Amino acid sequence: MAANYGELRTVEQLVDETPWMTKDMLRWYLFHRDANGLNKAVFKISRKILIDRLEFARWVDSHRVVPTQH
């Protein structure tokens, strides 16, 4: 799937656009991206980390808690 480069954000930009998330939270998610599946949303160019905003939203949605039926 080709990236829409207009959707790429820096850590700071994504935190500014996502009110519930802190910079420390995002950095923790990024540090553990290979284990938590966030690596699909991350581009690393040299030392610069860019996050695909749409892939990040899909990743967040994949963690949605679905109520169990009783």
mmCIF file of N, CA and C in Angstrom:
data_model
loop_
_atom_site.group_PDB
_atom_site.id
_atom_site.type_symbol
_atom_site.label_atom_id
_atom_site.label_comp_id
_atom_site.label_asym_id
_atom_site.label_seq_id
_atom_site.Cartn_x
_atom_site.Cartn_y
_atom_site.Cartn_z
ATOM 1 N N MET A 1 0.848 -1.181 0.000
ATOM 2 C CA MET A 1 0.000 0.000 0.000
ATOM 3 C C MET A 1 0.889 1.238 0.000
ATOM 4 N N ALA A 2 0.676 2.123 -0.931
ATOM 5 C CA ALA A 2 1.479 3.335 -1.030
ATOM 6 C C ALA A 2 1.059 4.328 0.045
ATOM 7 N N ALA A 3 2.041 4.977 0.594
ATOM 8 C CA ALA A 3 1.772 5.960 1.647
ATOM 9 C C ALA A 3 1.277 7.259 1.032
ATOM 10 N N ASN A 4 0.422 7.935 1.753
ATOM 11 C CA ASN A 4 0.024 9.285 1.398
ATOM 12 C C ASN A 4 0.919 10.193 2.227
ATOM 13 N N TYR A 5 1.964 10.708 1.612
ATOM 14 C CA TYR A 5 2.973 11.445 2.363
ATOM 15 C C TYR A 5 2.424 12.703 3.022
ATOM 16 N N GLY A 6 1.284 13.179 2.582
ATOM 17 C CA GLY A 6 0.636 14.314 3.237
ATOM 18 C C GLY A 6 0.096 13.964 4.611
ATOM 19 N N GLU A 7 -0.003 12.668 4.900
ATOM 20 C CA GLU A 7 -0.504 12.206 6.196
ATOM 21 C C GLU A 7 0.615 11.917 7.189
ATOM 22 N N LEU A 8 1.865 12.113 6.794
ATOM 23 C CA LEU A 8 2.982 11.853 7.707
ATOM 24 C C LEU A 8 3.100 12.983 8.720
ATOM 25 N N ARG A 9 3.338 12.604 9.974
ATOM 26 C CA ARG A 9 3.471 13.571 11.060
ATOM 27 C C ARG A 9 4.720 13.266 11.867
ATOM 28 N N THR A 10 5.308 14.316 12.430
ATOM 29 C CA THR A 10 6.375 14.120 13.408
ATOM 30 C C THR A 10 5.719 13.737 14.731
ATOM 31 N N VAL A 11 6.532 13.327 15.683
ATOM 32 C CA VAL A 11 6.005 13.001 17.015
ATOM 33 C C VAL A 11 5.251 14.203 17.571
ATOM 34 N N GLU A 12 5.853 15.373 17.496
ATOM 35 C CA GLU A 12 5.238 16.583 18.051
ATOM 36 C C GLU A 12 3.915 16.903 17.364
ATOM 37 N N GLN A 13 3.890 16.798 16.032
ATOM 38 C CA GLN A 13 2.662 17.100 15.294
ATOM 39 C C GLN A 13 1.536 16.135 15.663
ATOM 40 N N LEU A 14 1.855 14.851 15.755
ATOM 41 C CA LEU A 14 0.818 13.868 16.078
ATOM 42 C C LEU A 14 0.283 14.074 17.492
ATOM 43 N N VAL A 15 1.159 14.395 18.426
ATOM 44 C CA VAL A 15 0.714 14.667 19.801
ATOM 45 C C VAL A 15 -0.186 15.903 19.826
ATOM 46 N N ASP A 16 0.183 16.942 19.077
ATOM 47 C CA ASP A 16 -0.643 18.155 19.022
ATOM 48 C C ASP A 16 -2.033 17.874 18.459
ATOM 49 N N GLU A 17 -2.134 16.913 17.530
ATOM 50 C CA GLU A 17 -3.410 16.591 16.889
ATOM 51 C C GLU A 17 -4.227 15.553 17.665
ATOM 52 N N THR A 18 -3.636 14.954 18.695
ATOM 53 C CA THR A 18 -4.287 13.869 19.430
ATOM 54 C C THR A 18 -4.363 14.249 20.904
ATOM 55 N N PRO A 19 -5.459 14.881 21.348
ATOM 56 C CA PRO A 19 -5.533 15.454 22.689
ATOM 57 C C PRO A 19 -5.346 14.460 23.836
ATOM 58 N N TRP A 20 -5.700 13.209 23.652
ATOM 59 C CA TRP A 20 -5.608 12.232 24.742
ATOM 60 C C TRP A 20 -4.211 11.658 24.911
ATOM 61 N N MET A 21 -3.303 11.966 23.994
ATOM 62 C CA MET A 21 -1.984 11.335 24.015
ATOM 63 C C MET A 21 -0.894 12.332 24.408
ATOM 64 N N THR A 22 0.008 11.875 25.277
ATOM 65 C CA THR A 22 1.155 12.699 25.642
ATOM 66 C C THR A 22 2.355 12.297 24.791
ATOM 67 N N LYS A 23 3.348 13.150 24.783
ATOM 68 C CA LYS A 23 4.576 12.858 24.044
ATOM 69 C C LYS A 23 5.258 11.612 24.611
ATOM 70 N N ASP A 24 5.261 11.478 25.931
ATOM 71 C CA ASP A 24 5.874 10.299 26.556
ATOM 72 C C ASP A 24 5.140 9.015 26.175
ATOM 73 N N MET A 25 3.808 9.072 26.110
ATOM 74 C CA MET A 25 3.032 7.900 25.691
ATOM 75 C C MET A 25 3.425 7.469 24.286
ATOM 76 N N LEU A 26 3.458 8.441 23.372
ATOM 77 C CA LEU A 26 3.774 8.116 21.983
ATOM 78 C C LEU A 26 5.195 7.585 21.862
ATOM 79 N N ARG A 27 6.116 8.175 22.569
ATOM 80 C CA ARG A 27 7.500 7.686 22.520
ATOM 81 C C ARG A 27 7.585 6.246 23.033
ATOM 82 N N TRP A 28 6.820 5.909 24.068
ATOM 83 C CA TRP A 28 6.807 4.535 24.581
ATOM 84 C C TRP A 28 6.252 3.588 23.520
ATOM 85 N N TYR A 29 5.126 3.976 22.892
ATOM 86 C CA TYR A 29 4.553 3.155 21.818
ATOM 87 C C TYR A 29 5.565 2.961 20.690
ATOM 88 N N LEU A 30 6.283 4.039 20.336
ATOM 89 C CA LEU A 30 7.267 3.956 19.254
ATOM 90 C C LEU A 30 8.450 3.076 19.633
ATOM 91 N N PHE A 31 8.900 3.159 20.857
ATOM 92 C CA PHE A 31 10.034 2.344 21.309
ATOM 93 C C PHE A 31 9.701 0.854 21.206
ATOM 94 N N HIS A 32 8.431 0.520 21.472
ATOM 95 C CA HIS A 32 7.982 -0.876 21.459
ATOM 96 C C HIS A 32 7.222 -1.232 20.175
ATOM 97 N N ARG A 33 7.424 -0.466 19.109
ATOM 98 C CA ARG A 33 6.626 -0.628 17.890
ATOM 99 C C ARG A 33 6.742 -2.001 17.239
ATOM 100 N N ASP A 34 7.884 -2.666 17.361
ATOM 101 C CA ASP A 34 8.015 -3.996 16.756
ATOM 102 C C ASP A 34 7.163 -5.031 17.488
ATOM 103 N N ALA A 35 6.969 -4.846 18.773
ATOM 104 C CA ALA A 35 6.175 -5.788 19.565
ATOM 105 C C ALA A 35 4.680 -5.460 19.538
ATOM 106 N N ASN A 36 4.331 -4.167 19.432
ATOM 107 C CA ASN A 36 2.919 -3.793 19.537
ATOM 108 C C ASN A 36 2.219 -3.596 18.185
ATOM 109 N N GLY A 37 2.966 -3.728 17.086
ATOM 110 C CA GLY A 37 2.362 -3.623 15.764
ATOM 111 C C GLY A 37 2.312 -2.228 15.182
ATOM 112 N N LEU A 38 2.792 -1.235 15.912
ATOM 113 C CA LEU A 38 2.768 0.139 15.411
ATOM 114 C C LEU A 38 3.783 0.357 14.289
ATOM 115 N N ASN A 39 4.702 -0.575 14.104
ATOM 116 C CA ASN A 39 5.752 -0.408 13.096
ATOM 117 C C ASN A 39 5.190 -0.197 11.690
ATOM 118 N N LYS A 40 3.963 -0.629 11.426
ATOM 119 C CA LYS A 40 3.346 -0.418 10.109
ATOM 120 C C LYS A 40 3.087 1.062 9.827
ATOM 121 N N ALA A 41 3.026 1.866 10.869
ATOM 122 C CA ALA A 41 2.714 3.285 10.708
ATOM 123 C C ALA A 41 3.950 4.176 10.742
ATOM 124 N N VAL A 42 5.132 3.583 10.925
ATOM 125 C CA VAL A 42 6.332 4.380 11.194
ATOM 126 C C VAL A 42 7.300 4.356 10.016
ATOM 127 N N PHE A 43 7.796 5.537 9.676
ATOM 128 C CA PHE A 43 8.882 5.705 8.720
ATOM 129 C C PHE A 43 10.068 6.248 9.495
ATOM 130 N N LYS A 44 11.232 5.666 9.313
ATOM 131 C CA LYS A 44 12.437 6.193 9.963
ATOM 132 C C LYS A 44 13.422 6.542 8.857
ATOM 133 N N ILE A 45 13.693 7.813 8.718
ATOM 134 C CA ILE A 45 14.616 8.310 7.711
ATOM 135 C C ILE A 45 15.759 8.973 8.459
ATOM 136 N N SER A 46 16.919 8.323 8.409
ATOM 137 C CA SER A 46 18.065 8.748 9.203
ATOM 138 C C SER A 46 17.637 8.682 10.671
ATOM 139 N N ARG A 47 17.664 9.795 11.371
ATOM 140 C CA ARG A 47 17.239 9.799 12.775
ATOM 141 C C ARG A 47 15.819 10.321 12.948
ATOM 142 N N LYS A 48 15.208 10.720 11.852
ATOM 143 C CA LYS A 48 13.870 11.322 11.890
ATOM 144 C C LYS A 48 12.799 10.235 11.871
ATOM 145 N N ILE A 49 11.847 10.333 12.791
ATOM 146 C CA ILE A 49 10.715 9.401 12.841
ATOM 147 C C ILE A 49 9.477 10.148 12.362
ATOM 148 N N LEU A 50 8.793 9.550 11.399
ATOM 149 C CA LEU A 50 7.535 10.088 10.898
ATOM 150 C C LEU A 50 6.469 9.018 11.063
ATOM 151 N N ILE A 51 5.259 9.454 11.411
ATOM 152 C CA ILE A 51 4.164 8.523 11.658
ATOM 153 C C ILE A 51 3.048 8.807 10.661
ATOM 154 N N ASP A 52 2.591 7.758 10.005
ATOM 155 C CA ASP A 52 1.450 7.871 9.104
ATOM 156 C C ASP A 52 0.200 7.993 9.985
ATOM 157 N N ARG A 53 -0.444 9.139 9.905
ATOM 158 C CA ARG A 53 -1.588 9.444 10.766
ATOM 159 C C ARG A 53 -2.738 8.454 10.569
ATOM 160 N N LEU A 54 -2.995 8.053 9.334
ATOM 161 C CA LEU A 54 -4.099 7.126 9.070
ATOM 162 C C LEU A 54 -3.783 5.720 9.581
ATOM 163 N N GLU A 55 -2.544 5.262 9.392
ATOM 164 C CA GLU A 55 -2.146 3.948 9.928
ATOM 165 C C GLU A 55 -2.161 3.963 11.456
ATOM 166 N N PHE A 56 -1.771 5.095 12.048
ATOM 167 C CA PHE A 56 -1.820 5.220 13.501
ATOM 168 C C PHE A 56 -3.265 5.091 13.986
ATOM 169 N N ALA A 57 -4.194 5.741 13.286
ATOM 170 C CA ALA A 57 -5.610 5.654 13.662
ATOM 171 C C ALA A 57 -6.114 4.215 13.544
ATOM 172 N N ARG A 58 -5.689 3.496 12.505
ATOM 173 C CA ARG A 58 -6.073 2.079 12.372
ATOM 174 C C ARG A 58 -5.512 1.265 13.532
ATOM 175 N N TRP A 59 -4.268 1.561 13.911
ATOM 176 C CA TRP A 59 -3.635 0.850 15.029
ATOM 177 C C TRP A 59 -4.418 1.099 16.324
ATOM 178 N N VAL A 60 -4.794 2.349 16.565
ATOM 179 C CA VAL A 60 -5.586 2.667 17.761
ATOM 180 C C VAL A 60 -6.915 1.915 17.707
ATOM 181 N N ASP A 61 -7.589 1.943 16.557
ATOM 182 C CA ASP A 61 -8.871 1.237 16.420
ATOM 183 C C ASP A 61 -8.736 -0.259 16.661
ATOM 184 N N SER A 62 -7.585 -0.820 16.331
ATOM 185 C CA SER A 62 -7.389 -2.261 16.531
ATOM 186 C C SER A 62 -7.333 -2.628 18.015
ATOM 187 N N HIS A 63 -7.205 -1.629 18.879
ATOM 188 C CA HIS A 63 -7.161 -1.868 20.320
ATOM 189 C C HIS A 63 -8.486 -1.542 21.008
ATOM 190 N N ARG A 64 -9.497 -1.322 20.197
ATOM 191 C CA ARG A 64 -10.823 -1.009 20.746
ATOM 192 C C ARG A 64 -11.335 -2.204 21.545
ATOM 193 N N VAL A 65 -11.883 -1.916 22.697
ATOM 194 C CA VAL A 65 -12.448 -2.974 23.539
ATOM 195 C C VAL A 65 -13.880 -3.222 23.078
ATOM 196 N N VAL A 66 -14.124 -4.448 22.688
ATOM 197 C CA VAL A 66 -15.462 -4.833 22.246
ATOM 198 C C VAL A 66 -16.166 -5.480 23.430
ATOM 199 N N PRO A 67 -17.350 -4.981 23.788
ATOM 200 C CA PRO A 67 -18.048 -5.559 24.935
ATOM 201 C C PRO A 67 -18.356 -7.040 24.706
ATOM 202 N N THR A 68 -18.202 -7.817 25.744
ATOM 203 C CA THR A 68 -18.544 -9.238 25.661
ATOM 204 C C THR A 68 -20.026 -9.407 25.946
ATOM 205 N N GLN A 69 -20.614 -10.392 25.313
ATOM 206 C CA GLN A 69 -22.033 -10.655 25.549
ATOM 207 C C GLN A 69 -22.174 -11.611 26.715
ATOM 208 N N HIS A 70 -23.120 -11.325 27.579
ATOM 209 C CA HIS A 70 -23.342 -12.179 28.759
ATOM 210 C C HIS A 70 -24.496 -13.100 28.529
#
